[in-house]
């Protein structure tokens, strides 16, 4: 999940869903997830 403006709580929701949170930082962007972050796993059914 990335955005130039992130409504309050949306970043926490994305984090808890296992999504990377990307926020503006200086002239670029930065991943805001901490060391405890657990990436969501996706399964593709065939």
mmCIF file of N, CA and C in Angstrom:
data_model
loop_
_atom_site.group_PDB
_atom_site.id
_atom_site.type_symbol
_atom_site.label_atom_id
_atom_site.label_comp_id
_atom_site.label_asym_id
_atom_site.label_seq_id
_atom_site.Cartn_x
_atom_site.Cartn_y
_atom_site.Cartn_z
ATOM 1 N N UNK A 1 0.849 -1.135 0.000
ATOM 2 C CA UNK A 1 0.000 0.000 0.000
ATOM 3 C C UNK A 1 0.906 1.210 0.000
ATOM 4 N N UNK A 2 0.671 2.134 -0.923
ATOM 5 C CA UNK A 2 1.475 3.350 -0.999
ATOM 6 C C UNK A 2 0.560 4.529 -1.291
ATOM 7 N N UNK A 3 0.974 5.682 -0.826
ATOM 8 C CA UNK A 3 0.194 6.875 -1.108
ATOM 9 C C UNK A 3 0.914 8.123 -0.662
ATOM 10 N N UNK A 4 0.544 9.241 -1.265
ATOM 11 C CA UNK A 4 1.126 10.509 -0.844
ATOM 12 C C UNK A 4 0.411 11.033 0.387
ATOM 13 N N UNK A 5 -0.855 10.677 0.545
ATOM 14 C CA UNK A 5 -1.622 10.996 1.742
ATOM 15 C C UNK A 5 -2.281 9.709 2.214
ATOM 16 N N UNK A 6 -2.088 9.388 3.482
ATOM 17 C CA UNK A 6 -2.652 8.156 4.030
ATOM 18 C C UNK A 6 -3.547 8.528 5.199
ATOM 19 N N UNK A 7 -4.837 8.202 5.106
ATOM 20 C CA UNK A 7 -5.770 8.506 6.188
ATOM 21 C C UNK A 7 -5.383 7.755 7.452
ATOM 22 N N UNK A 8 -5.712 8.334 8.582
ATOM 23 C CA UNK A 8 -5.374 7.736 9.871
ATOM 24 C C UNK A 8 -5.938 6.322 9.972
ATOM 25 N N UNK A 9 -5.107 5.386 10.348
ATOM 26 C CA UNK A 9 -5.522 4.009 10.546
ATOM 27 C C UNK A 9 -5.327 3.115 9.332
ATOM 28 N N UNK A 10 -5.295 3.681 8.140
ATOM 29 C CA UNK A 10 -5.137 2.870 6.931
ATOM 30 C C UNK A 10 -3.785 2.171 6.923
ATOM 31 N N UNK A 11 -2.748 2.877 7.370
ATOM 32 C CA UNK A 11 -1.415 2.271 7.403
ATOM 33 C C UNK A 11 -1.363 1.102 8.371
ATOM 34 N N UNK A 12 -1.998 1.234 9.532
ATOM 35 C CA UNK A 12 -2.030 0.125 10.504
ATOM 36 C C UNK A 12 -2.813 -1.063 9.951
ATOM 37 N N UNK A 13 -3.927 -0.779 9.275
ATOM 38 C CA UNK A 13 -4.727 -1.847 8.671
ATOM 39 C C UNK A 13 -3.893 -2.616 7.648
ATOM 40 N N UNK A 14 -3.224 -1.894 6.754
ATOM 41 C CA UNK A 14 -2.395 -2.536 5.728
ATOM 42 C C UNK A 14 -1.294 -3.362 6.375
ATOM 43 N N UNK A 15 -0.643 -2.806 7.393
ATOM 44 C CA UNK A 15 0.427 -3.503 8.112
ATOM 45 C C UNK A 15 -0.087 -4.827 8.673
ATOM 46 N N UNK A 16 -1.249 -4.791 9.330
ATOM 47 C CA UNK A 16 -1.798 -6.007 9.945
ATOM 48 C C UNK A 16 -2.316 -7.008 8.914
ATOM 49 N N UNK A 17 -2.555 -6.553 7.687
ATOM 50 C CA UNK A 17 -2.950 -7.450 6.599
ATOM 51 C C UNK A 17 -1.743 -8.055 5.902
ATOM 52 N N UNK A 18 -0.532 -7.694 6.358
ATOM 53 C CA UNK A 18 0.684 -8.249 5.772
ATOM 54 C C UNK A 18 1.155 -7.524 4.526
ATOM 55 N N UNK A 19 0.692 -6.302 4.340
ATOM 56 C CA UNK A 19 1.079 -5.511 3.174
ATOM 57 C C UNK A 19 2.212 -4.554 3.535
ATOM 58 N N UNK A 20 3.084 -4.282 2.584
ATOM 59 C CA UNK A 20 4.119 -3.283 2.803
ATOM 60 C C UNK A 20 3.472 -1.903 2.813
ATOM 61 N N UNK A 21 3.887 -1.061 3.746
ATOM 62 C CA UNK A 21 3.405 0.313 3.833
ATOM 63 C C UNK A 21 4.534 1.217 3.347
ATOM 64 N N UNK A 22 4.280 1.950 2.276
ATOM 65 C CA UNK A 22 5.289 2.815 1.665
ATOM 66 C C UNK A 22 4.812 4.256 1.803
ATOM 67 N N UNK A 23 5.646 5.080 2.475
ATOM 68 C CA UNK A 23 5.273 6.468 2.746
ATOM 69 C C UNK A 23 6.317 7.416 2.168
ATOM 70 N N UNK A 24 5.898 8.664 1.895
ATOM 71 C CA UNK A 24 6.855 9.666 1.429
ATOM 72 C C UNK A 24 7.953 9.888 2.467
ATOM 73 N N UNK A 25 9.167 10.097 1.993
ATOM 74 C CA UNK A 25 10.307 10.350 2.872
ATOM 75 C C UNK A 25 11.295 11.241 2.128
ATOM 76 N N UNK A 26 11.398 12.484 2.545
ATOM 77 C CA UNK A 26 12.275 13.413 1.833
ATOM 78 C C UNK A 26 11.796 13.588 0.404
ATOM 79 N N UNK A 27 12.690 13.375 -0.546
ATOM 80 C CA UNK A 27 12.314 13.488 -1.957
ATOM 81 C C UNK A 27 11.951 12.137 -2.564
ATOM 82 N N UNK A 28 11.931 11.090 -1.757
ATOM 83 C CA UNK A 28 11.600 9.752 -2.241
ATOM 84 C C UNK A 28 10.539 9.107 -1.370
ATOM 85 N N UNK A 29 10.633 7.795 -1.241
ATOM 86 C CA UNK A 29 9.712 7.032 -0.405
ATOM 87 C C UNK A 29 10.508 6.068 0.463
ATOM 88 N N UNK A 30 9.853 5.557 1.502
ATOM 89 C CA UNK A 30 10.487 4.590 2.395
ATOM 90 C C UNK A 30 9.457 3.561 2.830
ATOM 91 N N UNK A 31 9.907 2.333 3.041
ATOM 92 C CA UNK A 31 9.043 1.288 3.585
ATOM 93 C C UNK A 31 8.940 1.529 5.085
ATOM 94 N N UNK A 32 7.714 1.655 5.587
ATOM 95 C CA UNK A 32 7.484 2.029 6.976
ATOM 96 C C UNK A 32 7.351 0.829 7.912
ATOM 97 N N UNK A 33 7.350 -0.391 7.391
ATOM 98 C CA UNK A 33 7.174 -1.577 8.227
ATOM 99 C C UNK A 33 8.380 -1.776 9.142
ATOM 100 N N UNK A 34 8.114 -2.259 10.366
ATOM 101 C CA UNK A 34 9.197 -2.487 11.318
ATOM 102 C C UNK A 34 9.716 -3.926 11.237
ATOM 103 N N UNK A 35 10.643 -4.260 12.136
ATOM 104 C CA UNK A 35 11.274 -5.592 12.122
ATOM 105 C C UNK A 35 10.317 -6.719 12.500
ATOM 106 N N UNK A 36 9.190 -6.410 13.166
ATOM 107 C CA UNK A 36 8.220 -7.435 13.567
ATOM 108 C C UNK A 36 7.212 -7.756 12.461
ATOM 109 N N UNK A 37 7.294 -7.062 11.340
ATOM 110 C CA UNK A 37 6.352 -7.217 10.235
ATOM 111 C C UNK A 37 6.377 -8.634 9.675
ATOM 112 N N UNK A 38 5.187 -9.193 9.435
ATOM 113 C CA UNK A 38 5.047 -10.519 8.835
ATOM 114 C C UNK A 38 4.346 -10.348 7.486
ATOM 115 N N UNK A 39 5.043 -10.720 6.418
ATOM 116 C CA UNK A 39 4.522 -10.572 5.063
ATOM 117 C C UNK A 39 3.379 -11.560 4.826
ATOM 118 N N UNK A 40 2.314 -11.086 4.194
ATOM 119 C CA UNK A 40 1.197 -11.962 3.844
ATOM 120 C C UNK A 40 1.642 -12.942 2.766
ATOM 121 N N UNK A 41 1.152 -14.157 2.859
ATOM 122 C CA UNK A 41 1.442 -15.146 1.822
ATOM 123 C C UNK A 41 0.202 -15.306 0.946
ATOM 124 N N UNK A 42 0.436 -15.475 -0.323
ATOM 125 C CA UNK A 42 -0.637 -15.619 -1.293
ATOM 126 C C UNK A 42 -0.530 -16.996 -1.926
ATOM 127 N N UNK A 43 -1.670 -17.625 -2.127
ATOM 128 C CA UNK A 43 -1.684 -18.920 -2.788
ATOM 129 C C UNK A 43 -2.487 -18.792 -4.072
ATOM 130 N N UNK A 44 -1.944 -19.329 -5.129
ATOM 131 C CA UNK A 44 -2.626 -19.310 -6.417
ATOM 132 C C UNK A 44 -3.217 -20.693 -6.644
ATOM 133 N N UNK A 45 -4.521 -20.739 -6.830
ATOM 134 C CA UNK A 45 -5.148 -22.031 -7.100
ATOM 135 C C UNK A 45 -5.129 -22.286 -8.601
ATOM 136 N N UNK A 46 -4.897 -23.540 -8.948
ATOM 137 C CA UNK A 46 -4.818 -23.894 -10.365
ATOM 138 C C UNK A 46 -6.033 -24.658 -10.811
#
